[in-house]
Amino acid sequence: DAKTTQPNSMESNEEEPVHLPCNHSTISGTDYIHWYRQLPSQGPEYVIHGLTSNVNNRMASLAIAEDRKSSTLILHRATLRDAAVYYCILRDGAGGTSYGKLTFGQGTILTVHP
Amino acid sequence: GAGVSQSPSNKVTEKGKDVELRCDPISGHTALYWYRQSLGQGLEFLIYFQGNSAPDKSGLPSDRFSAERTGGSVSTLTIQRTQQEDSAVYLCASSLDRGRSTEAFFGQGTRLTVV
């Protein structure tokens, strides 16, 4: 499985933007970049995904580097409810038994200060 | 139901006993995933199903662990002769299919404690 690298932790202040980086230098041309987050004592929840172009939804924006070797999840205005572990995942697109598999790394612990 | 349902939400069992964990995916979702999360750790992939078949069982830690899915819907994860190191939160997720662009929906998990 192609791997991702994220900082162990980041901090932000409430109402400020947050940029969460992810490196995935071994990404293949068919892998989608997915982001999930896990709030305390809950199962992970989907945030956003993309392939090549930048993506926006109601939760966040995803900026993908032109060479696709890195991406950044952007929370435009952090709230206390955004405090969570954020996971950057490459969804396997190579086919075979691992097609579609979601492999989680350690993620980034985001702390939001009031 | 509206989401992925897992039962029981909590299970305490004695070492050496067998346990069964149940996952009800979202109706119509063909892909189903099992993960394990030990305290303070990330998610460890166990197995996933496409329909009733399991293309990837690579994450099952030992032959004490098995899973099945019937009717393309409900899945059961069975742990035989439980050990204390099996204590963890077991999470199930489903997605419409295993396509690269589909999102997965997670249940709240089953917290297993082996005493």
CSV table of C-alpha atoms in Angstrom, one decimal:
chain,number,residue,atom,x,y,z
A,1,ASP,CA,0.0,0.0,0.0
A,2,ALA,CA,1.2,3.5,-0.8
A,3,LYS,CA,2.1,5.3,2.4
A,4,THR,CA,1.3,8.8,3.7
A,5,THR,CA,3.3,10.9,6.1
A,6,GLN,CA,1.6,13.4,8.4
A,7,PRO,CA,2.8,15.5,11.4
A,8,ASN,CA,2.0,13.9,14.7
A,9,SER,CA,0.2,17.0,16.0
A,10,MET,CA,-0.8,20.5,15.2
A,11,GLU,CA,-2.5,23.3,17.1
A,12,SER,CA,-4.7,26.1,16.1
A,13,ASN,CA,-6.8,28.9,17.6
A,14,GLU,CA,-10.5,29.0,17.2
A,15,GLU,CA,-11.8,31.0,14.1
A,16,GLU,CA,-8.4,30.7,12.4
A,17,PRO,CA,-7.7,28.7,9.3
A,18,VAL,CA,-5.8,25.4,9.6
A,19,HIS,CA,-3.7,23.7,7.0
A,20,LEU,CA,-3.0,20.0,7.6
A,21,PRO,CA,-0.3,18.7,5.3
A,22,CYS,CA,0.2,15.2,4.0
A,23,ASN,CA,3.0,13.7,2.0
A,24,HIS,CA,2.4,10.8,-0.3
A,25,SER,CA,5.4,10.6,-2.6
A,26,THR,CA,4.8,7.0,-3.7
A,27,ILE,CA,1.2,7.7,-4.9
A,28,SER,CA,0.2,5.9,-8.1
A,29,GLY,CA,-1.7,7.5,-10.9
A,30,THR,CA,-4.9,5.8,-10.0
A,31,ASP,CA,-5.0,6.4,-6.2
A,32,TYR,CA,-7.5,8.8,-4.8
A,33,ILE,CA,-6.6,11.0,-1.8
A,34,HIS,CA,-9.1,10.7,1.0
A,35,TRP,CA,-9.3,12.5,4.3
A,36,TYR,CA,-11.1,11.2,7.4
A,37,ARG,CA,-11.3,12.5,10.9
A,38,GLN,CA,-12.0,10.9,14.2
A,39,LEU,CA,-13.5,12.8,17.0
A,40,PRO,CA,-12.9,11.6,20.6
A,41,SER,CA,-14.7,8.3,21.3
A,42,GLN,CA,-16.3,8.1,17.9
A,43,GLY,CA,-15.7,6.2,14.7
A,44,PRO,CA,-13.9,8.0,11.8
A,45,GLU,CA,-16.0,10.2,9.5
A,46,TYR,CA,-15.4,11.1,5.9
A,47,VAL,CA,-14.2,14.7,5.3
A,48,ILE,CA,-13.2,15.0,1.6
A,49,HIS,CA,-11.4,13.3,-1.3
A,50,GLY,CA,-9.9,14.1,-4.6
A,51,LEU,CA,-7.8,12.9,-7.5
A,52,THR,CA,-6.0,15.7,-9.2
A,53,SER,CA,-8.0,18.9,-8.9
A,54,ASN,CA,-8.6,20.9,-5.7
A,55,VAL,CA,-11.9,20.1,-4.1
A,56,ASN,CA,-14.3,22.0,-1.8
A,57,ASN,CA,-17.2,20.9,0.3
A,58,ARG,CA,-19.1,22.2,3.3
A,59,MET,CA,-16.5,20.8,5.7
A,60,ALA,CA,-13.2,21.6,4.1
A,61,SER,CA,-11.1,22.2,1.1
A,62,LEU,CA,-8.4,19.9,-0.4
A,63,ALA,CA,-5.5,21.3,-2.2
A,64,ILE,CA,-3.5,18.7,-4.2
A,65,ALA,CA,0.0,19.5,-5.5
A,66,GLU,CA,0.5,19.4,-9.2
A,67,ASP,CA,2.7,16.3,-9.0
A,68,ARG,CA,0.3,14.7,-6.5
A,69,LYS,CA,3.0,13.9,-4.1
A,70,SER,CA,1.5,16.0,-1.4
A,71,SER,CA,-1.9,17.5,-0.4
A,72,THR,CA,-3.2,19.8,2.2
A,73,LEU,CA,-6.5,19.7,4.0
A,74,ILE,CA,-7.8,23.2,4.8
A,75,LEU,CA,-10.3,24.0,7.5
A,76,HIS,CA,-11.2,27.6,6.8
A,77,ARG,CA,-12.3,28.6,10.3
A,78,ALA,CA,-11.5,26.1,13.0
A,79,THR,CA,-14.0,25.5,15.8
A,80,LEU,CA,-13.6,23.6,19.0
A,81,ARG,CA,-15.6,20.8,17.4
A,82,ASP,CA,-12.9,20.4,14.8
A,83,ALA,CA,-10.5,19.0,17.4
A,84,ALA,CA,-9.9,15.5,16.2
A,85,VAL,CA,-7.4,13.1,14.7
A,86,TYR,CA,-7.1,13.7,10.9
A,87,TYR,CA,-6.1,10.9,8.6
A,88,CYS,CA,-4.8,11.3,5.1
A,89,ILE,CA,-5.4,8.0,3.2
A,90,LEU,CA,-4.6,6.8,-0.3
A,91,ARG,CA,-7.4,4.6,-1.6
A,92,ASP,CA,-5.8,1.8,-3.5
A,93,GLY,CA,-6.6,2.0,-7.2
A,94,ALA,CA,-4.2,-0.6,-8.6
A,95,GLY,CA,-6.8,-3.3,-8.8
A,96,GLY,CA,-6.5,-6.8,-7.4
A,97,THR,CA,-7.4,-7.8,-3.8
A,98,SER,CA,-6.4,-4.4,-2.4
A,99,TYR,CA,-8.6,-2.4,-4.7
A,100,GLY,CA,-10.5,0.2,-2.7
A,101,LYS,CA,-8.8,-0.7,0.5
A,102,LEU,CA,-8.6,2.1,3.1
A,103,THR,CA,-5.3,1.9,5.1
A,104,PHE,CA,-5.0,4.3,8.0
A,105,GLY,CA,-1.8,5.8,9.2
A,106,GLN,CA,-1.3,7.5,12.6
A,107,GLY,CA,-2.9,10.7,11.6
A,108,THR,CA,-2.5,14.3,12.9
A,109,ILE,CA,-3.9,15.2,16.3
A,110,LEU,CA,-5.4,18.7,15.9
A,111,THR,CA,-5.9,20.8,19.0
A,112,VAL,CA,-8.0,23.9,18.8
A,113,HIS,CA,-7.6,26.5,21.5
A,114,PRO,CA,-10.5,28.8,22.4
B,1,GLY,CA,-31.3,2.5,9.7
B,2,ALA,CA,-29.6,5.6,8.6
B,3,GLY,CA,-26.0,4.5,9.4
B,4,VAL,CA,-23.7,1.6,10.2
B,5,SER,CA,-24.9,-0.2,13.3
B,6,GLN,CA,-22.6,-2.3,15.5
B,7,SER,CA,-23.6,-4.5,18.4
B,8,PRO,CA,-22.9,-4.9,21.2
B,9,SER,CA,-21.5,-1.4,21.9
B,10,ASN,CA,-19.6,-2.8,24.9
B,11,LYS,CA,-18.5,-6.4,25.6
B,12,VAL,CA,-16.6,-7.7,28.6
B,13,THR,CA,-15.5,-11.3,28.4
B,14,GLU,CA,-13.3,-13.7,30.2
B,15,LYS,CA,-10.0,-14.8,28.8
B,16,GLY,CA,-10.4,-17.9,26.7
B,17,LYS,CA,-14.1,-17.3,25.8
B,18,ASP,CA,-15.3,-16.8,22.2
B,19,VAL,CA,-17.0,-13.6,21.2
B,20,GLU,CA,-19.1,-12.5,18.2
B,21,LEU,CA,-19.3,-8.9,17.0
B,22,ARG,CA,-22.0,-7.8,14.6
B,23,CYS,CA,-22.1,-5.2,11.9
B,24,ASP,CA,-25.1,-4.0,10.0
B,25,PRO,CA,-24.0,-1.9,7.1
B,26,ILE,CA,-26.0,0.8,5.3
B,27,SER,CA,-28.5,-0.9,3.1
B,28,GLY,CA,-27.2,-1.3,-0.4
B,29,HIS,CA,-23.6,-1.0,0.4
B,30,THR,CA,-21.6,-3.8,-1.1
B,31,ALA,CA,-18.2,-3.1,0.5
B,32,LEU,CA,-17.7,-3.8,4.3
B,33,TYR,CA,-14.6,-3.2,6.3
B,34,TRP,CA,-13.4,-4.3,9.8
B,35,TYR,CA,-10.8,-2.4,11.8
B,36,ARG,CA,-9.4,-2.7,15.2
B,37,GLN,CA,-8.2,0.3,17.3
B,38,SER,CA,-6.3,-0.3,20.5
B,39,LEU,CA,-6.2,2.4,23.2
B,40,GLY,CA,-4.4,5.5,21.9
B,41,GLN,CA,-3.5,3.8,18.6
B,42,GLY,CA,-4.5,4.2,15.0
B,43,LEU,CA,-6.8,2.0,13.0
B,44,GLU,CA,-5.5,-1.5,12.2
B,45,PHE,CA,-7.1,-3.0,9.1
B,46,LEU,CA,-8.5,-6.5,9.6
B,47,ILE,CA,-10.5,-7.7,6.7
B,48,TYR,CA,-12.8,-6.4,4.0
B,49,PHE,CA,-15.7,-7.8,2.0
B,50,GLN,CA,-17.0,-7.1,-1.4
B,51,GLY,CA,-20.4,-8.7,-1.4
B,52,ASN,CA,-20.1,-12.0,0.5
B,53,SER,CA,-16.5,-12.6,-0.5
B,54,ALA,CA,-13.4,-11.4,1.3
B,55,PRO,CA,-10.7,-10.4,-1.2
B,56,ASP,CA,-8.4,-9.2,1.5
B,57,LYS,CA,-8.0,-11.0,4.8
B,58,SER,CA,-4.4,-9.9,5.3
B,59,GLY,CA,-5.0,-8.0,8.5
B,60,LEU,CA,-6.5,-10.8,10.6
B,61,PRO,CA,-3.9,-11.2,13.4
B,62,SER,CA,-4.2,-14.9,13.9
B,63,ASP,CA,-6.3,-17.9,13.1
B,64,ARG,CA,-8.4,-17.1,16.2
B,65,PHE,CA,-10.0,-14.3,14.2
B,66,SER,CA,-12.6,-15.0,11.5
B,67,ALA,CA,-15.3,-13.1,9.8
B,68,GLU,CA,-18.2,-13.8,7.5
B,69,ARG,CA,-20.8,-11.9,5.7
B,70,THR,CA,-24.2,-13.3,4.6
B,71,GLY,CA,-26.7,-12.1,2.1
B,72,GLY,CA,-24.3,-9.3,1.2
B,73,SER,CA,-25.4,-7.5,4.3
B,74,VAL,CA,-24.7,-8.3,8.0
B,75,SER,CA,-21.2,-9.3,8.9
B,76,THR,CA,-20.0,-11.1,12.0
B,77,LEU,CA,-16.4,-10.9,13.4
B,78,THR,CA,-15.6,-13.9,15.6
B,79,ILE,CA,-12.7,-14.1,18.0
B,80,GLN,CA,-12.1,-17.5,19.5
B,81,ARG,CA,-10.2,-18.1,22.8
B,82,THR,CA,-9.9,-14.4,23.5
B,83,GLN,CA,-6.7,-13.0,24.9
B,84,GLN,CA,-6.1,-9.8,26.8
B,85,GLU,CA,-4.3,-8.3,23.9
B,86,ASP,CA,-7.5,-8.6,21.9
B,87,SER,CA,-9.0,-5.8,24.0
B,88,ALA,CA,-9.7,-2.9,21.7
B,89,VAL,CA,-12.5,-1.0,19.9
B,90,TYR,CA,-13.6,-3.0,16.8
B,91,LEU,CA,-14.9,-0.7,14.1
B,92,CYS,CA,-16.9,-1.6,11.0
B,93,ALA,CA,-17.4,0.6,7.9
B,94,SER,CA,-19.4,0.2,4.7
B,95,SER,CA,-19.3,1.9,1.4
B,96,LEU,CA,-21.5,1.8,-1.7
B,97,ASP,CA,-18.8,-0.2,-3.4
B,98,ARG,CA,-15.0,-0.5,-3.2
B,99,GLY,CA,-14.5,2.2,-5.8
B,100,ARG,CA,-11.7,4.6,-5.2
B,101,SER,CA,-13.9,7.6,-5.1
B,102,THR,CA,-16.6,6.4,-2.7
B,103,GLU,CA,-16.7,7.4,0.9
B,104,ALA,CA,-16.8,4.9,3.8
B,105,PHE,CA,-19.2,5.3,6.7
B,106,PHE,CA,-18.2,4.0,10.1
B,107,GLY,CA,-20.1,2.6,13.0
B,108,GLN,CA,-19.5,3.7,16.6
B,109,GLY,CA,-17.6,0.5,17.3
B,110,THR,CA,-17.7,-2.3,19.8
B,111,ARG,CA,-15.4,-1.9,22.8
B,112,LEU,CA,-14.1,-5.3,23.7
B,113,THR,CA,-12.5,-5.9,27.1
B,114,VAL,CA,-10.9,-9.2,27.9
B,115,VAL,CA,-10.4,-9.8,31.6
